[in-house]
GROMACS .gro file of N, CA and C in nm:
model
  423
    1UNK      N    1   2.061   3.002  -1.831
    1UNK     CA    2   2.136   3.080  -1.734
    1UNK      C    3   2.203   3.199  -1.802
    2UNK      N    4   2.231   3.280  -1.781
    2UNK     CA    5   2.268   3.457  -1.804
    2UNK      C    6   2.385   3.481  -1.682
    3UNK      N    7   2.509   3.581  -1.753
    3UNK     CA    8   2.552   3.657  -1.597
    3UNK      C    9   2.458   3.752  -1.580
    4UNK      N   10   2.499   3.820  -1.498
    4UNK     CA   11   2.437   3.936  -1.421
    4UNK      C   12   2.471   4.041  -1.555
    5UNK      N   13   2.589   4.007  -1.614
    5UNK     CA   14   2.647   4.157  -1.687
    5UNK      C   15   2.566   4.171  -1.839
    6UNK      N   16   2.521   3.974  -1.849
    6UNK     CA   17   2.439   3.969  -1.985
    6UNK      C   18   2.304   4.077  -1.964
    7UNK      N   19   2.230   3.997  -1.818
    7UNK     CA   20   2.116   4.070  -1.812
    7UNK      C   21   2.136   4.181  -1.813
    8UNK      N   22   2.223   4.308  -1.767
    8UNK     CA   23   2.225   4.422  -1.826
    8UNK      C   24   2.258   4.454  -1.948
    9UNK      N   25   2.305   4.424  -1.992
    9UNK     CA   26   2.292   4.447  -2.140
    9UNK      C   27   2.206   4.453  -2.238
   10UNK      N   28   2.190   4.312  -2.228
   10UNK     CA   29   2.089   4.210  -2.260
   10UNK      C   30   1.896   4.245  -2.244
   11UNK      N   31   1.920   4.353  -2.144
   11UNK     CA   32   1.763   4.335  -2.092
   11UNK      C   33   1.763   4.483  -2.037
   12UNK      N   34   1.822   4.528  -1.911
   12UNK     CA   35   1.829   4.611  -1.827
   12UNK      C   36   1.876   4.765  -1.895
   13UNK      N   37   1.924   4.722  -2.044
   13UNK     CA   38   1.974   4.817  -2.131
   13UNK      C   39   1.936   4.887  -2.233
   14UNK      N   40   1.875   4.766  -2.307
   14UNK     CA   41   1.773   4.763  -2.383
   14UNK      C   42   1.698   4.853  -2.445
   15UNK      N   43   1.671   4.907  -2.534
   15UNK     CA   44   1.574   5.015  -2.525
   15UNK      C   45   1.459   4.958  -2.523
   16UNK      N   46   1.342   5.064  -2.459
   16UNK     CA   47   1.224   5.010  -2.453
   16UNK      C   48   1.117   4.965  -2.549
   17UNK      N   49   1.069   4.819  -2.528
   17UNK     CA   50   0.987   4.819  -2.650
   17UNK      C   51   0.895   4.689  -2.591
   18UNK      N   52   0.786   4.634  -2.646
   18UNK     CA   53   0.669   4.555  -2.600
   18UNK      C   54   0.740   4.490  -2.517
   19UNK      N   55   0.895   4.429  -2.526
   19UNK     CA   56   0.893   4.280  -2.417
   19UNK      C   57   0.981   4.351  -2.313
   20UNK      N   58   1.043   4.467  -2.281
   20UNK     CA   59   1.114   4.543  -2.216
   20UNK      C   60   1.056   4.645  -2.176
   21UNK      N   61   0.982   4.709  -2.136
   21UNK     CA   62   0.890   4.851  -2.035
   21UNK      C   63   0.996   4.846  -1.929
   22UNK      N   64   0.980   5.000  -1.902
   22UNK     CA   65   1.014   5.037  -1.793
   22UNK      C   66   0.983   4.958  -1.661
   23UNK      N   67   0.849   4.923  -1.651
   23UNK     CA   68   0.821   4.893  -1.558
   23UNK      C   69   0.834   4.713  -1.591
   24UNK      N   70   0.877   4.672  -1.666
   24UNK     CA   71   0.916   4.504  -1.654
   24UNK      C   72   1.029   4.497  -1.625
   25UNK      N   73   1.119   4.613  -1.629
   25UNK     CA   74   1.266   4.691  -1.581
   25UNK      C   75   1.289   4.709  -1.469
   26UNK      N   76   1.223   4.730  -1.407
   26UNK     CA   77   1.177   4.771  -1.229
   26UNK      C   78   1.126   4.663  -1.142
   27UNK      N   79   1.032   4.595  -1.238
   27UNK     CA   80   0.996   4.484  -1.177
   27UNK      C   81   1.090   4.351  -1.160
   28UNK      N   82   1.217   4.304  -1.240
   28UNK     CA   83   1.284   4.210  -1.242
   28UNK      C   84   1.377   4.246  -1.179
   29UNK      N   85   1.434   4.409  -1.114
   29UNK     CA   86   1.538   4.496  -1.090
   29UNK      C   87   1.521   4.398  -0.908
   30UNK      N   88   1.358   4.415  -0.960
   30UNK     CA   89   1.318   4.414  -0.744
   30UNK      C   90   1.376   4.308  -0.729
   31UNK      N   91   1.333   4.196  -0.859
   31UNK     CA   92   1.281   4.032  -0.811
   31UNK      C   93   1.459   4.035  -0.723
   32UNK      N   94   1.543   4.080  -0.793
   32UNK     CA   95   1.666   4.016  -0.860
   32UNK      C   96   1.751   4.091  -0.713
   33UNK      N   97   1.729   4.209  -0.613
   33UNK     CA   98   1.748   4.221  -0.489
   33UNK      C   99   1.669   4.169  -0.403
   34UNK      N  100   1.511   4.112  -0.410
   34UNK     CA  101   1.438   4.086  -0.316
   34UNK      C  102   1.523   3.919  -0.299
   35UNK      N  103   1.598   3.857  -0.448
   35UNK     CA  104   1.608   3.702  -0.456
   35UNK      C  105   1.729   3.706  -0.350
   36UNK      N  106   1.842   3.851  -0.363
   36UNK     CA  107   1.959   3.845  -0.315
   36UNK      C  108   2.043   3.974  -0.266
   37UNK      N  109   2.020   3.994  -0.166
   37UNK     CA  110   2.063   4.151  -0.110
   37UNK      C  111   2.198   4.216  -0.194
   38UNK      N  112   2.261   4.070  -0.203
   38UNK     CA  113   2.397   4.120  -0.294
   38UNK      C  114   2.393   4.217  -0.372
   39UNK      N  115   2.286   4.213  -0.524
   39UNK     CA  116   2.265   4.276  -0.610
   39UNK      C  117   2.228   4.422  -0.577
   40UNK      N  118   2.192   4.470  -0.431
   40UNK     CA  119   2.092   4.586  -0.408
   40UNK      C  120   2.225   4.699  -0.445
   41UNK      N  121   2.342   4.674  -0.420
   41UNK     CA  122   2.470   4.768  -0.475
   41UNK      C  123   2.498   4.780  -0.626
   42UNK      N  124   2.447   4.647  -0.683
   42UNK     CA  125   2.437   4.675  -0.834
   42UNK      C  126   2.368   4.764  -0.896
   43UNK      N  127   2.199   4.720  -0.857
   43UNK     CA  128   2.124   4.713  -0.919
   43UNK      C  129   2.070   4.866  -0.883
   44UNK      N  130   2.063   4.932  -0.729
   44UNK     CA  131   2.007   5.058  -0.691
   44UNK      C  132   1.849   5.047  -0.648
   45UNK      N  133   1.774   4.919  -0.632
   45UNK     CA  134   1.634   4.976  -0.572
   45UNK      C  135   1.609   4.810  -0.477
   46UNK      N  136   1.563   4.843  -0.431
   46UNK     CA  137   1.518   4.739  -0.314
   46UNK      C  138   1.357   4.812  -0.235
   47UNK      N  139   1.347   4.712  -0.237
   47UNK     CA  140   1.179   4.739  -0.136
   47UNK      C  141   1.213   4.749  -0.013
   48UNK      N  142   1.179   4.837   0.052
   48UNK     CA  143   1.224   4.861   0.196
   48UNK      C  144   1.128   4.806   0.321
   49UNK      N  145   0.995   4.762   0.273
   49UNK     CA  146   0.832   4.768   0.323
   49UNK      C  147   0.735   4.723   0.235
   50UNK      N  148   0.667   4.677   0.245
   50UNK     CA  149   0.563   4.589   0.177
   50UNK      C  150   0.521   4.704   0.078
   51UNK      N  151   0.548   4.823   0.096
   51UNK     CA  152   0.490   4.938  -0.060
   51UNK      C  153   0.569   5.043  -0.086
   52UNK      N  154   0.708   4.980  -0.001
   52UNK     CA  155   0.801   5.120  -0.063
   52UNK      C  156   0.924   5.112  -0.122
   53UNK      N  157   0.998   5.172  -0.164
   53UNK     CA  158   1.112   5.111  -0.270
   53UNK      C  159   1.171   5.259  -0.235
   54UNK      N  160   1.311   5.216  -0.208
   54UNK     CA  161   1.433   5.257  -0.187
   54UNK      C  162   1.512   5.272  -0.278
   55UNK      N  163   1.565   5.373  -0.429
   55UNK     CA  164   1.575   5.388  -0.517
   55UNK      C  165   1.751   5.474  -0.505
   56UNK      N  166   1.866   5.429  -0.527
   56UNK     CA  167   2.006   5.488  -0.530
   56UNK      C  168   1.978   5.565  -0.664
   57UNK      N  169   1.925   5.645  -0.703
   57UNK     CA  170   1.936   5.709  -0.831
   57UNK      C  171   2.041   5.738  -0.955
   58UNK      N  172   2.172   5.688  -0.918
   58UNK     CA  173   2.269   5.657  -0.986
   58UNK      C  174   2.274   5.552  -1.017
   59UNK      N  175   2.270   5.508  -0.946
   59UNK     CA  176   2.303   5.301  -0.957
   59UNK      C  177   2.190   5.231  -1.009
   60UNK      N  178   2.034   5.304  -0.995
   60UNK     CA  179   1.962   5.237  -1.092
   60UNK      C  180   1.950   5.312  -1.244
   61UNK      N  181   2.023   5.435  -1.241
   61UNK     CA  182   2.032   5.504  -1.370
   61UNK      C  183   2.090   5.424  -1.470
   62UNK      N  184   2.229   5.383  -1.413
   62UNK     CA  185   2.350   5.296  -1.444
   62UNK      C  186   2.278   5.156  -1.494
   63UNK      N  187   2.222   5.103  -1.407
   63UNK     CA  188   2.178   4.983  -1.449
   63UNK      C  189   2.086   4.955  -1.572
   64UNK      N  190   2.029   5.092  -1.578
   64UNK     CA  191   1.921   5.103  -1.726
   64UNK      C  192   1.977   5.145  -1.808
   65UNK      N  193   2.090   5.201  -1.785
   65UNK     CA  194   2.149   5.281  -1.890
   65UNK      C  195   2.131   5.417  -1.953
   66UNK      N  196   2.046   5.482  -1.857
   66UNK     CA  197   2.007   5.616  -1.855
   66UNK      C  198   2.160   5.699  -1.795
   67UNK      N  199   2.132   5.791  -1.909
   67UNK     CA  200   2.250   5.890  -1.882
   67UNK      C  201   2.187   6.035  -1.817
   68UNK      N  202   2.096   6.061  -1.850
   68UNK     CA  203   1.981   6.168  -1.774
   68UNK      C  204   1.900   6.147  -1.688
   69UNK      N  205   1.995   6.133  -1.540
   69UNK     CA  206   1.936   6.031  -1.424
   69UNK      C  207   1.819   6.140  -1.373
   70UNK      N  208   1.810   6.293  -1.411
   70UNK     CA  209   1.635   6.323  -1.377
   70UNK      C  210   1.529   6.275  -1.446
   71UNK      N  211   1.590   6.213  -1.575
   71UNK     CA  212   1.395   6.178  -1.626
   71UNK      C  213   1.351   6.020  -1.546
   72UNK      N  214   1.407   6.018  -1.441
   72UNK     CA  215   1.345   5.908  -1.371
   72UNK      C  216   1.249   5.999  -1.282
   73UNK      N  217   1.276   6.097  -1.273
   73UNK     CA  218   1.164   6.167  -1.116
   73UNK      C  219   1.101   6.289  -1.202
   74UNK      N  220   1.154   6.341  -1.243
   74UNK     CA  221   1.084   6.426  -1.294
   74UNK      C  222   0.927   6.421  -1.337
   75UNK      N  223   0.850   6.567  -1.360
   75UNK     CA  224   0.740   6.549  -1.394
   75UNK      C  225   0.653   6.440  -1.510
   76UNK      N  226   0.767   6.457  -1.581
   76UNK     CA  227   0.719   6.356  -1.672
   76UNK      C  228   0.808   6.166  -1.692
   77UNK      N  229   0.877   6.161  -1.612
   77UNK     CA  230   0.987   6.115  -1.580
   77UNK      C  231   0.917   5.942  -1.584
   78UNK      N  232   0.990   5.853  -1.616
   78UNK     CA  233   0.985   5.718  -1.586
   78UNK      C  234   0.874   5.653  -1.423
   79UNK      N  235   0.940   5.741  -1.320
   79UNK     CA  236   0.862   5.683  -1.190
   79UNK      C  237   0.722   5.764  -1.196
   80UNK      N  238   0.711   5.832  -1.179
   80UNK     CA  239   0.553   5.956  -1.204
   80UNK      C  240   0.486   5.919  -1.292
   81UNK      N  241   0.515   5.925  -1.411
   81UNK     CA  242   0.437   5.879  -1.530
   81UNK      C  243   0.389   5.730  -1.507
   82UNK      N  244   0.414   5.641  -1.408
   82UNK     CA  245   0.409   5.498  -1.404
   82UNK      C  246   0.333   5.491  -1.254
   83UNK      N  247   0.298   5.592  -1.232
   83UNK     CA  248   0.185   5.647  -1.115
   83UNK      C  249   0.302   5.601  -0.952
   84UNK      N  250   0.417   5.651  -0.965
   84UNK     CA  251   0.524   5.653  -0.875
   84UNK      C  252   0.494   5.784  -0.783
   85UNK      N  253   0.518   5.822  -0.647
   85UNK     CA  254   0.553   5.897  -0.608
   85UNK      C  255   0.652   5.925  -0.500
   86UNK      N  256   0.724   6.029  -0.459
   86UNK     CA  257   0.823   6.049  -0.380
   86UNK      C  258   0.739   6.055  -0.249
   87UNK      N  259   0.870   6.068  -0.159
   87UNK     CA  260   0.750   5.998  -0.037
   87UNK      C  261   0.905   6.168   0.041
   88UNK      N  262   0.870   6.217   0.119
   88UNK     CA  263   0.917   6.358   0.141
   88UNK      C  264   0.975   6.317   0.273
   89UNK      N  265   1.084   6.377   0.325
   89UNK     CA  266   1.147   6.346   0.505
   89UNK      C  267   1.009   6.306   0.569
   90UNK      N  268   0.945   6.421   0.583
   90UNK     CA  269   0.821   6.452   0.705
   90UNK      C  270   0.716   6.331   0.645
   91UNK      N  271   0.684   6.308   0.562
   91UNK     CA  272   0.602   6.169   0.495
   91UNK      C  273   0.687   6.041   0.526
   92UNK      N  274   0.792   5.999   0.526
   92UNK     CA  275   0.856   5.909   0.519
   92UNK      C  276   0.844   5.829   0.672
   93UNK      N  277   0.837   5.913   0.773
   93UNK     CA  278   0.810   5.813   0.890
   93UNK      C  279   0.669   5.746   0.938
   94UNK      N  280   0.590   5.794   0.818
   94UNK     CA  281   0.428   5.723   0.816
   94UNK      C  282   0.455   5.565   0.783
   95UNK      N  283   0.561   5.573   0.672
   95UNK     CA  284   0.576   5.453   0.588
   95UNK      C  285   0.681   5.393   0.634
   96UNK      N  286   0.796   5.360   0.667
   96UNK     CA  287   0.889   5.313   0.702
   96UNK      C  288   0.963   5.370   0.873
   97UNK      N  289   1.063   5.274   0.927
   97UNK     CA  290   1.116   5.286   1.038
   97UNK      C  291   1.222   5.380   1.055
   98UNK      N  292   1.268   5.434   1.149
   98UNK     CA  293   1.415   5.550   1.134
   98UNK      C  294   1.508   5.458   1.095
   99UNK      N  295   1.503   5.300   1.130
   99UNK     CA  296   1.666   5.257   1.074
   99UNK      C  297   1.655   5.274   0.930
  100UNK      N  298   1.539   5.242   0.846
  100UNK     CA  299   1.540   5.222   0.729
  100UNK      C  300   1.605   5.390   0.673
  101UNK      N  301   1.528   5.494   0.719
  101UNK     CA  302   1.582   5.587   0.649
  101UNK      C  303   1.755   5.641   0.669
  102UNK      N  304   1.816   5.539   0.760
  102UNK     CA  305   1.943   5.585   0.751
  102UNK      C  306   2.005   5.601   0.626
  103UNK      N  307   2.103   5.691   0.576
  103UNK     CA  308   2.141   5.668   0.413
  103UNK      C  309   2.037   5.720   0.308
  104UNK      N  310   1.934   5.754   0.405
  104UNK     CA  311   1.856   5.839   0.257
  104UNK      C  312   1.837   5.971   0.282
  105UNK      N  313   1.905   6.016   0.178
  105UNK     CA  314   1.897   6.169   0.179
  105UNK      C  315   1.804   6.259   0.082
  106UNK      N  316   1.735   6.161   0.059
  106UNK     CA  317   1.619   6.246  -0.039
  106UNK      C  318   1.652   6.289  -0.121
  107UNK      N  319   1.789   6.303  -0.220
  107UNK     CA  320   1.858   6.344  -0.333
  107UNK      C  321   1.939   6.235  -0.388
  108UNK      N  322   2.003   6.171  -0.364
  108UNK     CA  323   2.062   6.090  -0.407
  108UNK      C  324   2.012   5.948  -0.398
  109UNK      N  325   1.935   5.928  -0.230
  109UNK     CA  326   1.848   5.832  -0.164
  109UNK      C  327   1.720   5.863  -0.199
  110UNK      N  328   1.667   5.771  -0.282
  110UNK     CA  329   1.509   5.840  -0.247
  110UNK      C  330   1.388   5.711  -0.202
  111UNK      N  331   1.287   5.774  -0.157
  111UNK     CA  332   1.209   5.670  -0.108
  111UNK      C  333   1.071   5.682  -0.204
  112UNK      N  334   1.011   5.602  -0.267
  112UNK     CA  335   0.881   5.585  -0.382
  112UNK      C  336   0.788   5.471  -0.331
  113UNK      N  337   0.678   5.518  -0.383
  113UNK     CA  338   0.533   5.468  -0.311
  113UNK      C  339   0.455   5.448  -0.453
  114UNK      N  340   0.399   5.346  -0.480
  114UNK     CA  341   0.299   5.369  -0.589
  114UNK      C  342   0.181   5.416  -0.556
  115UNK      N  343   0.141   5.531  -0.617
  115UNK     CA  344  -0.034   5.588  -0.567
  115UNK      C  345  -0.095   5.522  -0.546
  116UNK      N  346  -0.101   5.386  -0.689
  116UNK     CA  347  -0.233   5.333  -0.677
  116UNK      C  348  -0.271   5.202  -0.562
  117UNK      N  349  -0.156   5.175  -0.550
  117UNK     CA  350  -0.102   5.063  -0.486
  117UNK      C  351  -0.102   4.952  -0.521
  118UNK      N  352  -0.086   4.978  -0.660
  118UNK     CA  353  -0.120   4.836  -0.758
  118UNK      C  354   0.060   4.796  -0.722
  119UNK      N  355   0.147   4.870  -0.786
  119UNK     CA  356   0.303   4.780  -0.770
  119UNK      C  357   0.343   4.792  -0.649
  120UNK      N  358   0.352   4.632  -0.559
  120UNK     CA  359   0.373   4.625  -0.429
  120UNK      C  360   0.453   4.513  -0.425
  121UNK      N  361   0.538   4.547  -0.314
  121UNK     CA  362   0.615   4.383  -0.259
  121UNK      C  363   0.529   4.269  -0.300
  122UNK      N  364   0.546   4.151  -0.409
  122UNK     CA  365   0.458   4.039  -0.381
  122UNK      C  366   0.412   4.067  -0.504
  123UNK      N  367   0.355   4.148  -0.579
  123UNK     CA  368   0.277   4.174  -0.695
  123UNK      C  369   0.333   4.085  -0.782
  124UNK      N  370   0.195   4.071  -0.906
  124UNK     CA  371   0.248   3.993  -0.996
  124UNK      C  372   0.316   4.040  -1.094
  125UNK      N  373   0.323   3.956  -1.220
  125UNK     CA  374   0.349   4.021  -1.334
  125UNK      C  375   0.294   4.089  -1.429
  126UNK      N  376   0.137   4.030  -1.403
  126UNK     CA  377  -0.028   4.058  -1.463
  126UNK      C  378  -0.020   4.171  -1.368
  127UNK      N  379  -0.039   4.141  -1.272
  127UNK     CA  380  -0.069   4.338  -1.165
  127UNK      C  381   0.008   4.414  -1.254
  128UNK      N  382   0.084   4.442  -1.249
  128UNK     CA  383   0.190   4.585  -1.290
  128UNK      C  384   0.192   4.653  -1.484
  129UNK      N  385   0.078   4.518  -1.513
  129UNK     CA  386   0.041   4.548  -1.671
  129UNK      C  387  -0.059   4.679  -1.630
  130UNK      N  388  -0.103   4.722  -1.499
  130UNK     CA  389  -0.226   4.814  -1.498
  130UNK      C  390  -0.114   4.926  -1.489
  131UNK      N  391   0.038   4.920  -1.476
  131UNK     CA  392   0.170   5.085  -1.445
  131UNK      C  393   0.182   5.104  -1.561
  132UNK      N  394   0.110   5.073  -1.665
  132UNK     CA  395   0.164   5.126  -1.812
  132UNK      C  396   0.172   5.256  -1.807
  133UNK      N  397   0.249   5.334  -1.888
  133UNK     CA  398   0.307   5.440  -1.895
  133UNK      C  399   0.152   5.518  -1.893
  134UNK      N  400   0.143   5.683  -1.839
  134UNK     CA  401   0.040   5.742  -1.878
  134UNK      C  402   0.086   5.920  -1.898
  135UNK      N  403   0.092   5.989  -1.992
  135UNK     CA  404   0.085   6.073  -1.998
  135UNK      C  405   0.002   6.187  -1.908
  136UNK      N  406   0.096   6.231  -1.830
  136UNK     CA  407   0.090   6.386  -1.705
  136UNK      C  408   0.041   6.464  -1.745
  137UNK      N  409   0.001   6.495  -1.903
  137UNK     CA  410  -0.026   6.617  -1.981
  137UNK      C  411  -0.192   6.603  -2.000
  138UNK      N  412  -0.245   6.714  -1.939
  138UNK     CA  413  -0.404   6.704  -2.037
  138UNK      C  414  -0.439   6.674  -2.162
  139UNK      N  415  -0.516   6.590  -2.183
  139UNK     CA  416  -0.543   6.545  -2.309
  139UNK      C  417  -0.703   6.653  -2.389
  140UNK      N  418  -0.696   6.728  -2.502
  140UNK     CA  419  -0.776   6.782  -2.514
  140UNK      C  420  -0.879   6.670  -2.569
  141UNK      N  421  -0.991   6.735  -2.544
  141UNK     CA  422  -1.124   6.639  -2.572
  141UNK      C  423  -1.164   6.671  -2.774
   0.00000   0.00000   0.00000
């Protein structure tokens, strides 16, 4: 058993390395609001829809311990690089309901979709080994 304050530290803080990824960061972030709505004020991301995630960009900055809460969106950024994308006002009612978007303001609130549709509500732990990080940059041949 762990508090909540170990696992941040402990895990959520961590710098990244084989047993800690970003995305094993994201993935225990979900388990740990999908287990208990409580945490969704802690922690900053919750699944809103079977493929979309609702991201407080402070509060999950906070929780990783990122002090440069754009390299999560940014071009080269933690969510993008992990085949993440922003989902835009005018896109957002394809994917989710108007109550859901109450409170999201697309800057502070944001709403994320995985391209591939590999990281989804339900996914495993083996699925999300295919979000390994990938470099945005052309690779010369």
């Amino acid at each position: 058993d762990f508090t909540f304050g170990e696992l941040v530290s402990d895990f959520f803080q961590r710098k990244n390395n084989a047993n800690s990824r970003f995305y094993h960061k994201l993935y225990n972030a979900l388990k740990i609001t999908e287990d208990d709505q409580f945490y969704v004020e802690y922690v900053g991301i919750e699944w809103v829809s079977s493929n979309v995630l609702k991201v407080d960009k402070y509060t999950f900055a906070r929780l990783l311990g990122i002090k440069t809460i754009g390299s999560l969106f940014h071009q080269q950024g933690n969510f993008p690089s992990h085949g993440f994308i922003e989902l835009s006002s005018q896109d957002a009612l394809k994917y989710v309901s108007k109550e859901v978007l109450e409170g999201v303001d697309f800057d502070k609130i944001r709403l994320l979709i995985h391209q591939d549709g590999i990281f989804v509500r339900g996914c495993s732990e083996d699925k999300i080994e295919n979000c390994k990080w990938k470099s945005t940059k052309k690779r010369l041949n």
